[in-house]
GROMACS .gro file of C-alpha atoms in nm:
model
  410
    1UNK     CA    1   9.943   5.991  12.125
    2UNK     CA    2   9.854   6.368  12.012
    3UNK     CA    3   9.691   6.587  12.236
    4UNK     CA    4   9.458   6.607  12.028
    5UNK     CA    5   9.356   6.248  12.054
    6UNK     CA    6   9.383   6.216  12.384
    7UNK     CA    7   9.137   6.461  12.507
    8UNK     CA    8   8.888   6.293  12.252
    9UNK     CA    9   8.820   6.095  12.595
   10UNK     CA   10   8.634   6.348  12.696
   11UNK     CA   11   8.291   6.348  12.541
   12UNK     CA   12   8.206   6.724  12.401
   13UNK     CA   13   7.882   6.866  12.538
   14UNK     CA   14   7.665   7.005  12.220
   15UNK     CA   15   7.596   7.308  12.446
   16UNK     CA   16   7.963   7.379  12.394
   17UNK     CA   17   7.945   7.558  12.143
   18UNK     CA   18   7.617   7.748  12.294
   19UNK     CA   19   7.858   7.842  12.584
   20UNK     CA   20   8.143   7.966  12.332
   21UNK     CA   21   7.899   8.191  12.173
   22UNK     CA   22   7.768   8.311  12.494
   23UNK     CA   23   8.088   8.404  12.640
   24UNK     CA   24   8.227   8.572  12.328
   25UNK     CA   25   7.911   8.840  12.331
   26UNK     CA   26   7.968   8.886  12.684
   27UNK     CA   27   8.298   9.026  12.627
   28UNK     CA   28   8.204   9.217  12.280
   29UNK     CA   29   7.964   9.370  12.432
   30UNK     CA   30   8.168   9.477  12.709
   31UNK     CA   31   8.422   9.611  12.448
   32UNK     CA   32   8.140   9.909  12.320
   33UNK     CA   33   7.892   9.853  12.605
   34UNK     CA   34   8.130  10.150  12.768
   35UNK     CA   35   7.998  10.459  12.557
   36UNK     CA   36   7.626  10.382  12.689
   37UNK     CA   37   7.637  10.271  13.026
   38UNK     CA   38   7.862  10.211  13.330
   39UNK     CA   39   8.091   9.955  13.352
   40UNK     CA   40   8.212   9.826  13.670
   41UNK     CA   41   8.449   9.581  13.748
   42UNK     CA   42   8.341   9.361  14.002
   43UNK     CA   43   8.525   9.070  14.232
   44UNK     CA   44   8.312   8.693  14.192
   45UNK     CA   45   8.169   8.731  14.541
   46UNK     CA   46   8.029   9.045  14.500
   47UNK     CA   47   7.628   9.150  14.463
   48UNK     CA   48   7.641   9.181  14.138
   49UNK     CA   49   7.222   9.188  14.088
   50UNK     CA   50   7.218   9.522  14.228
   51UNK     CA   51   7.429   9.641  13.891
   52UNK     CA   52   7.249   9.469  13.713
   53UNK     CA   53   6.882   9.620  13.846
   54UNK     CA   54   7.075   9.968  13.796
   55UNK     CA   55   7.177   9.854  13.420
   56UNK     CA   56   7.513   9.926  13.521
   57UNK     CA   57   7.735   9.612  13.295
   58UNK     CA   58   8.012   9.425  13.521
   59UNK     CA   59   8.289   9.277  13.435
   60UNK     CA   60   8.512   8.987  13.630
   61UNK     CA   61   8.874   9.013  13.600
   62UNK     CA   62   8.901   8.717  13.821
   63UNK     CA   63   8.733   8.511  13.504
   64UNK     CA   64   8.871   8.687  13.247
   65UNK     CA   65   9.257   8.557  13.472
   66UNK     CA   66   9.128   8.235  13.417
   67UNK     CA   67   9.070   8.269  13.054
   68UNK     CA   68   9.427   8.424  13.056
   69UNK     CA   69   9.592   8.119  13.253
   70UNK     CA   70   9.340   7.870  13.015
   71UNK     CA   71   9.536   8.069  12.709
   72UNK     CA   72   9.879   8.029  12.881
   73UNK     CA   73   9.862   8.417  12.857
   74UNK     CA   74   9.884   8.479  13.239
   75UNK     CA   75  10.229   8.410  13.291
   76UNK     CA   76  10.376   8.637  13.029
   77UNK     CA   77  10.067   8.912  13.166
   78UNK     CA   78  10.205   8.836  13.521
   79UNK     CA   79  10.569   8.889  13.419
   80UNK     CA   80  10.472   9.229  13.324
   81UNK     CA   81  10.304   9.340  13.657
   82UNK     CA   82  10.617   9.184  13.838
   83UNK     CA   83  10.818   9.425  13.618
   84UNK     CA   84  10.618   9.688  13.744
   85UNK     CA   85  10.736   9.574  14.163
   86UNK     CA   86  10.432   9.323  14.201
   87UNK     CA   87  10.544   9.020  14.409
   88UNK     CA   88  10.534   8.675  14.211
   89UNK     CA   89  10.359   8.547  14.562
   90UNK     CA   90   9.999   8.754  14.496
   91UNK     CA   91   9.730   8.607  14.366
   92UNK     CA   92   9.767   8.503  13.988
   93UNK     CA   93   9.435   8.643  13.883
   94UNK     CA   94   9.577   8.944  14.009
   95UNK     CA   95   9.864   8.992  13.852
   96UNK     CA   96   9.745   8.854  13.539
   97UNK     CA   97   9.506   9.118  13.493
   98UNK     CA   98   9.693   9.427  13.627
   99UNK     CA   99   9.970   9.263  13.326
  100UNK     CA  100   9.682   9.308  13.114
  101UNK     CA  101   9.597   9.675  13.198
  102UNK     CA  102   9.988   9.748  13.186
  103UNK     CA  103  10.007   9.593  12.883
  104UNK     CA  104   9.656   9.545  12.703
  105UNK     CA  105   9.783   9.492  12.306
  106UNK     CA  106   9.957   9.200  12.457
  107UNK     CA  107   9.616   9.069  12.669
  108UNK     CA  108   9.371   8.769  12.526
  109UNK     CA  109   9.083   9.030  12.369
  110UNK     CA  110   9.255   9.308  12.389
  111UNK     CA  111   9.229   9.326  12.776
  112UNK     CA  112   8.889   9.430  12.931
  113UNK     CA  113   8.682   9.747  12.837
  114UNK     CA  114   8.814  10.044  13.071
  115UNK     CA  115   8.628  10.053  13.415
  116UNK     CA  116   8.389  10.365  13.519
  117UNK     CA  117   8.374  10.230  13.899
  118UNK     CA  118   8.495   9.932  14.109
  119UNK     CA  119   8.332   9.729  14.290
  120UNK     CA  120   8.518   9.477  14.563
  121UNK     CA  121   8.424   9.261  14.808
  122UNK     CA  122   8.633   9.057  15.088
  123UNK     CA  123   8.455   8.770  15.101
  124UNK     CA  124   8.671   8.537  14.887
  125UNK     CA  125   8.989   8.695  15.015
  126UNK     CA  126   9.167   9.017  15.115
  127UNK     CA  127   9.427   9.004  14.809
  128UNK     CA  128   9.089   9.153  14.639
  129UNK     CA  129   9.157   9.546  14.818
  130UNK     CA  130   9.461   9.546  14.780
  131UNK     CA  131   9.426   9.454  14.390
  132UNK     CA  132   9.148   9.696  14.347
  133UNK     CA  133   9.304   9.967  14.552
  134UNK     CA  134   9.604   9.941  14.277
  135UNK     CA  135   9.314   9.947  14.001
  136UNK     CA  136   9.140  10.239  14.116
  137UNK     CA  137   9.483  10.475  14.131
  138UNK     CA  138   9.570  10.356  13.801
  139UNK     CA  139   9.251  10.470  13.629
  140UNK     CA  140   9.154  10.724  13.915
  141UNK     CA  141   8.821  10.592  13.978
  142UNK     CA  142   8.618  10.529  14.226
  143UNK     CA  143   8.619  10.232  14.439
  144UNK     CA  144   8.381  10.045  14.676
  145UNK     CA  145   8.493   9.807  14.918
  146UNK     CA  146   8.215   9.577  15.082
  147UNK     CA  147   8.344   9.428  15.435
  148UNK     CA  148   8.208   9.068  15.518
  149UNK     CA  149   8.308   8.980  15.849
  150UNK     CA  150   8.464   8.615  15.913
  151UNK     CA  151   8.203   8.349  16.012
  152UNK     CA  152   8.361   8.164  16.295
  153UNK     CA  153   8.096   8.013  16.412
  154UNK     CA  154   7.817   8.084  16.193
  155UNK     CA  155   7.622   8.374  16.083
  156UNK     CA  156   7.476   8.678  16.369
  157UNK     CA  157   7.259   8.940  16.353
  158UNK     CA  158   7.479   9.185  16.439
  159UNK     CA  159   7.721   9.027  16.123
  160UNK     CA  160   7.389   9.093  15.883
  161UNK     CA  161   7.336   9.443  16.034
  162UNK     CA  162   7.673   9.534  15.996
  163UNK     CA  163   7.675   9.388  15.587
  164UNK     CA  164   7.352   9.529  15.541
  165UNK     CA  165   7.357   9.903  15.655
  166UNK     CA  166   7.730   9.834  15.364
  167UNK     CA  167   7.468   9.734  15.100
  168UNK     CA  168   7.282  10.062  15.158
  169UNK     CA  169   7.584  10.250  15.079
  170UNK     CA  170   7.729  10.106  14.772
  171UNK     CA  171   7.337  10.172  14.631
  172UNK     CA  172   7.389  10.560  14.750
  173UNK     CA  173   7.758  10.511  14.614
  174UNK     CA  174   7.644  10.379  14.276
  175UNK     CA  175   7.385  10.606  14.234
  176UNK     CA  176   7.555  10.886  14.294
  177UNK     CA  177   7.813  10.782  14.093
  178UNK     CA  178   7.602  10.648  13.802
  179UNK     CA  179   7.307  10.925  13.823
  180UNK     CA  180   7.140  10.585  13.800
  181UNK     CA  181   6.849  10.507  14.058
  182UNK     CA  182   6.816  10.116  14.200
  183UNK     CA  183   6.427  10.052  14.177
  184UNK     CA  184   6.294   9.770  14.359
  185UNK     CA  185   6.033   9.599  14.146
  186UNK     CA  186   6.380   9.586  13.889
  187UNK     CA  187   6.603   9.421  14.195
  188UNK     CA  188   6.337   9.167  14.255
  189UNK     CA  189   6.310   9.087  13.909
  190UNK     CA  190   6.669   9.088  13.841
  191UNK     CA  191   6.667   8.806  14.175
  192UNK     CA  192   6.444   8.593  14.005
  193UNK     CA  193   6.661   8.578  13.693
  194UNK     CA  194   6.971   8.498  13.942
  195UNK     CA  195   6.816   8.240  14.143
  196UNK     CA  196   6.648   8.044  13.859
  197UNK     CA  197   7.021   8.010  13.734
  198UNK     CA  198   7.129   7.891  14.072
  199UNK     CA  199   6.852   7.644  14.094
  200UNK     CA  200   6.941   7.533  13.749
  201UNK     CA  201   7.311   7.493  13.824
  202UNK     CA  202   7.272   7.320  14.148
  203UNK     CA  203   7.010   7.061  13.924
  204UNK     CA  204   7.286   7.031  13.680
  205UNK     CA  205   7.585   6.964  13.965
  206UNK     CA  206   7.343   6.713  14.091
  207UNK     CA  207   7.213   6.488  13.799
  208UNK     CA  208   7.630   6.425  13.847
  209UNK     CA  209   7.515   6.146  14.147
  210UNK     CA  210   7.405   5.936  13.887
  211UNK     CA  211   7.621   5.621  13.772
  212UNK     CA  212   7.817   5.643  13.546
  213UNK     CA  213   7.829   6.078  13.615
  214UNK     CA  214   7.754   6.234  13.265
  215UNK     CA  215   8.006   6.500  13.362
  216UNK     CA  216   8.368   6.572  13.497
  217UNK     CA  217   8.562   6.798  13.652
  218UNK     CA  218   8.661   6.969  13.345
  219UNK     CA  219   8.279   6.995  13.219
  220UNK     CA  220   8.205   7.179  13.550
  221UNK     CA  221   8.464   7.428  13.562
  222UNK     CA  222   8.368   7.541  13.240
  223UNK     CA  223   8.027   7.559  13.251
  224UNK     CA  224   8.047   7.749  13.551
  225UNK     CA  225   8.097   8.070  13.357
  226UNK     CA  226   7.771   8.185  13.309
  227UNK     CA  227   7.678   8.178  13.663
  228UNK     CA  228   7.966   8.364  13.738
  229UNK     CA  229   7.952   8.619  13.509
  230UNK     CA  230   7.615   8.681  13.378
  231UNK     CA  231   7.394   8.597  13.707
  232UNK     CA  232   7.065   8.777  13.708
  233UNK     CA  233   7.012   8.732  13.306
  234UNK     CA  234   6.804   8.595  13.107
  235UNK     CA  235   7.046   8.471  12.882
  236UNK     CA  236   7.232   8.259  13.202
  237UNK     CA  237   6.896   8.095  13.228
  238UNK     CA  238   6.827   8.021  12.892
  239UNK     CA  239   7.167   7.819  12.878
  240UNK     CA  240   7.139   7.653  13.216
  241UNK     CA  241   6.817   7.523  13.047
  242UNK     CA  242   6.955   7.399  12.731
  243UNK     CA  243   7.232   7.284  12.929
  244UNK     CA  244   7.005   7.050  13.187
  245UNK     CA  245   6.851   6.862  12.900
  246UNK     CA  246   7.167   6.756  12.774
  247UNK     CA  247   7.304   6.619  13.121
  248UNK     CA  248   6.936   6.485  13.197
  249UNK     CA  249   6.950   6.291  12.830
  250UNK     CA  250   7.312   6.156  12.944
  251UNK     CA  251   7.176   6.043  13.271
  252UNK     CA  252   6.854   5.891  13.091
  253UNK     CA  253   7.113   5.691  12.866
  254UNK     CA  254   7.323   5.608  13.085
  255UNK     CA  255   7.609   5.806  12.883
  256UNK     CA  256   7.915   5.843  13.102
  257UNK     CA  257   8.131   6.142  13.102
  258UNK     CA  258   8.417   5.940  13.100
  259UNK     CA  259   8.501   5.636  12.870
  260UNK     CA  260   8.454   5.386  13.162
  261UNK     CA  261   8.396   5.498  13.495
  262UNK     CA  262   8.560   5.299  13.742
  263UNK     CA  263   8.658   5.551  14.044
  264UNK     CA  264   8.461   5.824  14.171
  265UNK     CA  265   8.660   6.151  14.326
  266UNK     CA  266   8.598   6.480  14.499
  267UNK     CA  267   8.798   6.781  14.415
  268UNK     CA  268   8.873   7.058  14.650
  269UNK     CA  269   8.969   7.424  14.532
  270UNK     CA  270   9.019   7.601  14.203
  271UNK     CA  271   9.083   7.412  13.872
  272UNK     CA  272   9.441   7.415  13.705
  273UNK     CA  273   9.357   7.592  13.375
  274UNK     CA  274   9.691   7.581  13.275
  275UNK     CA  275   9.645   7.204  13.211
  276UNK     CA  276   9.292   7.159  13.261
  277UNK     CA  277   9.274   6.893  13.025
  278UNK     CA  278   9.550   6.714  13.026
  279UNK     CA  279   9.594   6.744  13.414
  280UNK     CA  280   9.235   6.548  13.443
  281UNK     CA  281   9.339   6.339  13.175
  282UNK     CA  282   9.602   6.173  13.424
  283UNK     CA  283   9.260   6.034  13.603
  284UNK     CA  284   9.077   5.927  13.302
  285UNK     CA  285   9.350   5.666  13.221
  286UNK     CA  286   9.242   5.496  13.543
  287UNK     CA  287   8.856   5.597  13.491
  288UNK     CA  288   8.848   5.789  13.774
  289UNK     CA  289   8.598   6.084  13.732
  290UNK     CA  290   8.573   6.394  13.995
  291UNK     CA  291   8.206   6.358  13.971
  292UNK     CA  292   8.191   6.681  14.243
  293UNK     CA  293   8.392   6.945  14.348
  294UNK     CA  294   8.393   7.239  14.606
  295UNK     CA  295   8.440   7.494  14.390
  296UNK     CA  296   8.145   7.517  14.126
  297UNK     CA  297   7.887   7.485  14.435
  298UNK     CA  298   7.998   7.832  14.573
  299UNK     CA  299   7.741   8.053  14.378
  300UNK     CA  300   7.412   7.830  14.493
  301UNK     CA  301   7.294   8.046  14.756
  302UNK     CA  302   6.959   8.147  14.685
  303UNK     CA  303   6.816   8.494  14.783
  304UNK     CA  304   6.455   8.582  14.919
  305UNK     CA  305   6.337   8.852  14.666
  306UNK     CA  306   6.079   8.978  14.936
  307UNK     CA  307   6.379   9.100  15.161
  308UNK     CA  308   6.625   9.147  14.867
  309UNK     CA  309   6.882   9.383  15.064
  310UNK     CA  310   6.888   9.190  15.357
  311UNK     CA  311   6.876   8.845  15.160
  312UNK     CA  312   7.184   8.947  14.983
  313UNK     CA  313   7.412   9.062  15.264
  314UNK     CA  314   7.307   8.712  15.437
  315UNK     CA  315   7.399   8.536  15.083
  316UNK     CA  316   7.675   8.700  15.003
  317UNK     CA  317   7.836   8.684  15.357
  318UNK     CA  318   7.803   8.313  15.414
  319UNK     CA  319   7.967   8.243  15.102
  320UNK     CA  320   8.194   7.914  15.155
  321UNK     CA  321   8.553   8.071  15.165
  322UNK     CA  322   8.388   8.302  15.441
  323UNK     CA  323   8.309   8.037  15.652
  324UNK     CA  324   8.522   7.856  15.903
  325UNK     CA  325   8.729   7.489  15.906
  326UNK     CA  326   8.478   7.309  16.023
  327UNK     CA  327   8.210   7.440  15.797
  328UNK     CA  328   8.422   7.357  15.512
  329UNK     CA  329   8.506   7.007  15.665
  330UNK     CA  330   8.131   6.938  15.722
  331UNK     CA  331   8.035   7.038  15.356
  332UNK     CA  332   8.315   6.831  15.212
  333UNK     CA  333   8.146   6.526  15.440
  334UNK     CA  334   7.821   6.559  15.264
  335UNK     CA  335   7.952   6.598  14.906
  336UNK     CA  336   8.133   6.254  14.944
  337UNK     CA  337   7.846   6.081  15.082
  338UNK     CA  338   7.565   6.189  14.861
  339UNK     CA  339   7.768   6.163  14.551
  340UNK     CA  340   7.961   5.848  14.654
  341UNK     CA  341   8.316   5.898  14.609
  342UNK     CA  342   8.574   5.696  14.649
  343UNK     CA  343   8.863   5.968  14.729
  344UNK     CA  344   8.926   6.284  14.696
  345UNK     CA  345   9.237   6.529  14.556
  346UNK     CA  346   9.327   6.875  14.773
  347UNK     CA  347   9.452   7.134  14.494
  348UNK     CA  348   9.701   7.307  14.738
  349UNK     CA  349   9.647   7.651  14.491
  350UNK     CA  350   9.959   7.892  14.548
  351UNK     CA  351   9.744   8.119  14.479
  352UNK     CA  352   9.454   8.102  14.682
  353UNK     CA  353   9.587   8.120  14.996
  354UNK     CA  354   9.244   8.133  15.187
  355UNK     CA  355   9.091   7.804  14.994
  356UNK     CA  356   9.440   7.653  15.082
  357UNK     CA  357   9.494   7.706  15.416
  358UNK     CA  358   9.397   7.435  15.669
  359UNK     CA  359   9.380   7.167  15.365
  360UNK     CA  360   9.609   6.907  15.555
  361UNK     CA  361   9.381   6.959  15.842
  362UNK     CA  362   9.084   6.918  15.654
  363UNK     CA  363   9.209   6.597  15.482
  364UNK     CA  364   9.289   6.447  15.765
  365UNK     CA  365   8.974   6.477  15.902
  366UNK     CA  366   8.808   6.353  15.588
  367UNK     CA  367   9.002   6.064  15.615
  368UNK     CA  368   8.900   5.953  15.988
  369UNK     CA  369   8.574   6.029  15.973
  370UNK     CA  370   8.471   5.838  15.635
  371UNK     CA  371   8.791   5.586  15.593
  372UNK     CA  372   8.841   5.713  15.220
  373UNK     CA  373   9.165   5.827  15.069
  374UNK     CA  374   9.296   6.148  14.979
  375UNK     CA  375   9.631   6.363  14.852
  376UNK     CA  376   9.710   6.690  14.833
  377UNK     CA  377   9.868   6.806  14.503
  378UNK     CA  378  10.059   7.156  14.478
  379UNK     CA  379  10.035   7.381  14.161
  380UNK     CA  380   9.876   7.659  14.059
  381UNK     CA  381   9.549   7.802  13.932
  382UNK     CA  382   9.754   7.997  13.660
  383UNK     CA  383  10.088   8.010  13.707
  384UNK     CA  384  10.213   7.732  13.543
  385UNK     CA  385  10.534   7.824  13.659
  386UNK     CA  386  10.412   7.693  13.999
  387UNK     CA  387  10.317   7.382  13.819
  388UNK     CA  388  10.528   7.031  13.783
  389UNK     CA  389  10.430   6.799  13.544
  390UNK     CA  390  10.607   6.491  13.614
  391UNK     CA  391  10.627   6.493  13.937
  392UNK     CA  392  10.266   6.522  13.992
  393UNK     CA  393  10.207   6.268  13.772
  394UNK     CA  394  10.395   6.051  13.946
  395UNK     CA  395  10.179   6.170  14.270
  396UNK     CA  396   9.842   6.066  14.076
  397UNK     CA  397   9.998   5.703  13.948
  398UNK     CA  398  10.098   5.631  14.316
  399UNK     CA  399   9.720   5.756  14.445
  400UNK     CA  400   9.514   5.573  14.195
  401UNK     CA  401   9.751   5.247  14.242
  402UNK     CA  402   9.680   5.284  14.557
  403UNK     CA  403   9.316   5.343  14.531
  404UNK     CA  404   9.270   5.040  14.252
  405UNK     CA  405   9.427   4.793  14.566
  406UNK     CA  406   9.183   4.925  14.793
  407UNK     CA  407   8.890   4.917  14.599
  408UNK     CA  408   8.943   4.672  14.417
  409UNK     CA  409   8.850   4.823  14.037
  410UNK     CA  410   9.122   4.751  13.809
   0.00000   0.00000   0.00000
């Protein structure tokens, strides 16, 4: 069977080509958006709604590596910043878009629009300074790093102090960088856009508790982009929308994502763009669906527009790769129970070394404390070096064989 045919399983969302088109302007409009305004590239866990308030345009590199590794473009991209002495251990977001500044006539678009400013914050990992320390001597620019303490055990007010008083100098640093002023009534407004897209996404992520889900994995991680990317816009809103009808008229027909849903799953860490499709495919041979994942939930904290600086160093600090073990562990807990999985699958991401540490731990307390199954695959997010086929498939055949004797679904 053609690859092609085979991913004909998968039932094509009409907002599809809605996202496509949404995407696409995003990125030609960051390709002229340059000669009018500030661009600034920003990491995913940073406050991007205070950019947008100033009109100042952002760009993700860490999406745009995912478009790269979803092209098959990151490994050649990454080759060329290992050329230049970077390690083949760092992140592969990273290296696939310093290969793209190295090397931009080579890069998926052209590579991204050349930064003004930099924006980075630690609270997805601490790959992210180093990364945008090596960005901002390359274009000699300036460069903001945001510090988010750890949470060991929860969020202090000391922790929001110490983020907040940070917050109050990256405005100071942007506006004296920018000659751009941050204006309240525009920040509140710009938090209203953001959180009506969160609300919106966490709907969507939920209306995937119904049986059969009317969405996978797959579905997820792409749709995810907007919320990423263009948070605090109207134009994030107006999809999420469009985009909630379509699930919700799934759900109300009881259209499954899948062919026949017989197993439900949980998936833990980034998706394998490399193979997104025909990785989940493995699954959909067995109708198993991930019907929930950790990864897509980690933009849908909400932020109080009356307090909007302090609201957004509490948001952006308790983000869920900030947080410890056992807040991870606990989240997982509830994700299997309220969408009622059957298993789960740990994506041990070379990668992402912070969503991948303590994932045997983790797992094993998964297991004892709800009795369901679970493996822990190793690839990568974008490396497909990183990544073998056949052996993993193997790991999946012996899982779901596994899981069809104990459930009792085949």
């Amino acid at each position: 069977m053609t690859e092609g045919k085979r991913e004909k399983k998968y039932k094509k969302l009409r907002t599809a080509a809605d996202l496509e088109r949404l995407m696409t302007r995003h990125y030609t409009i960051g390709k002229f958006v340059g000669r009018f305004k500030p661009v600034a590239w920003v990491t995913s866990g940073a406050p991007v709604e205070i950019l947008r308030a100033m009109d100042i345009f952002p760009i993700y590199p860490e999406n745009y590596g995912a478009l790269c590794g979803a092209r098959l473009a990151a490994v050649p991209l990454a080759q060329v910043a290992e050329a230049q002495g970077y390690s083949p251990d760092l992140c592969s977001y990273a290296r696939s878009n310093l290969g793209s500044v190295f090397d931009a006539k080579n890069a998926p678009l052209g590579g991204l629009p050349r930064p003004h400013l930099l924006i980075c914050c630690n609270n997805i990992c601490s790959t992210v300074v180093k990364w945008y320390e090596a960005l901002a001597a390359h274009y000699n620019i300036p460069l903001f790093v945001l510090d988010t303490p750890f949470l060991h055990d929860g969020l202090a007010d000391h922790t929001v102090h110490y983020v907040l008083a940070q917050f109050r100098e990256m405005v100071a640093f942007l506006e004296h960088h920018t000659r751009r002023t941050l204006h309240l009534r525009k920040l509140s407004e710009t938090i209203e856009l953001a959180n009506r897209a969160i609300v919106l996404w966490g709907e969507i992520r939920a209306l995937c508790k119904a049986k059969p889900s009317p969405l996978n994995a797959p579905d997820l991680f792409v749709n995810m982009a907007p919320i990423v990317v263009l948070r605090g816009t109207k134009e994030a809103v107006g999809f999420y929308k469009k985009l909630k009808a379509e699930v919700e008229e799934r759900v109300e027909c009881g259209i499954s994502a899948l062919p026949e849903e017989r197993y439900r799953l949980l998936w833990d860490n980034i998706a394998i763009w490399h193979h997104l499709f025909r990785f989940y495919r493995y699954f959909v041979d067995y109708g198993a669906c991930f019907v929930v994942d950790t990864y897509t939930g980690a933009w849908s904290t909400q932020i109080q527009w009356n307090e909007p600086l302090e609201s957004l160093a509490r948001a952006y600090t308790t983000v869920f790769l900030n947080q410890s073990l056992e807040y991870r562990t606990e989240l997982t807990i509830r994700l299997l129970n309220e969408y009622e999985v059957d298993g789960f699958v740990m994506h041990c991401n070379r990668s992402c070394k912070p969503y991948s540490l303590g994932q045997y731990a983790i797992k094993a307390e998964l297991t004892a404390r709800t009795g369901l199954p679970g493996f822990i695959l190793e690839s990568d997010m974008c490396d497909y070096r990183a990544h073998a086929d056949e052996p993993t498939r193997t790991r999946i055949q012996t899982f779901m064989e596994a899981l069809t004797t104990r459930v009792g679904r085949g």
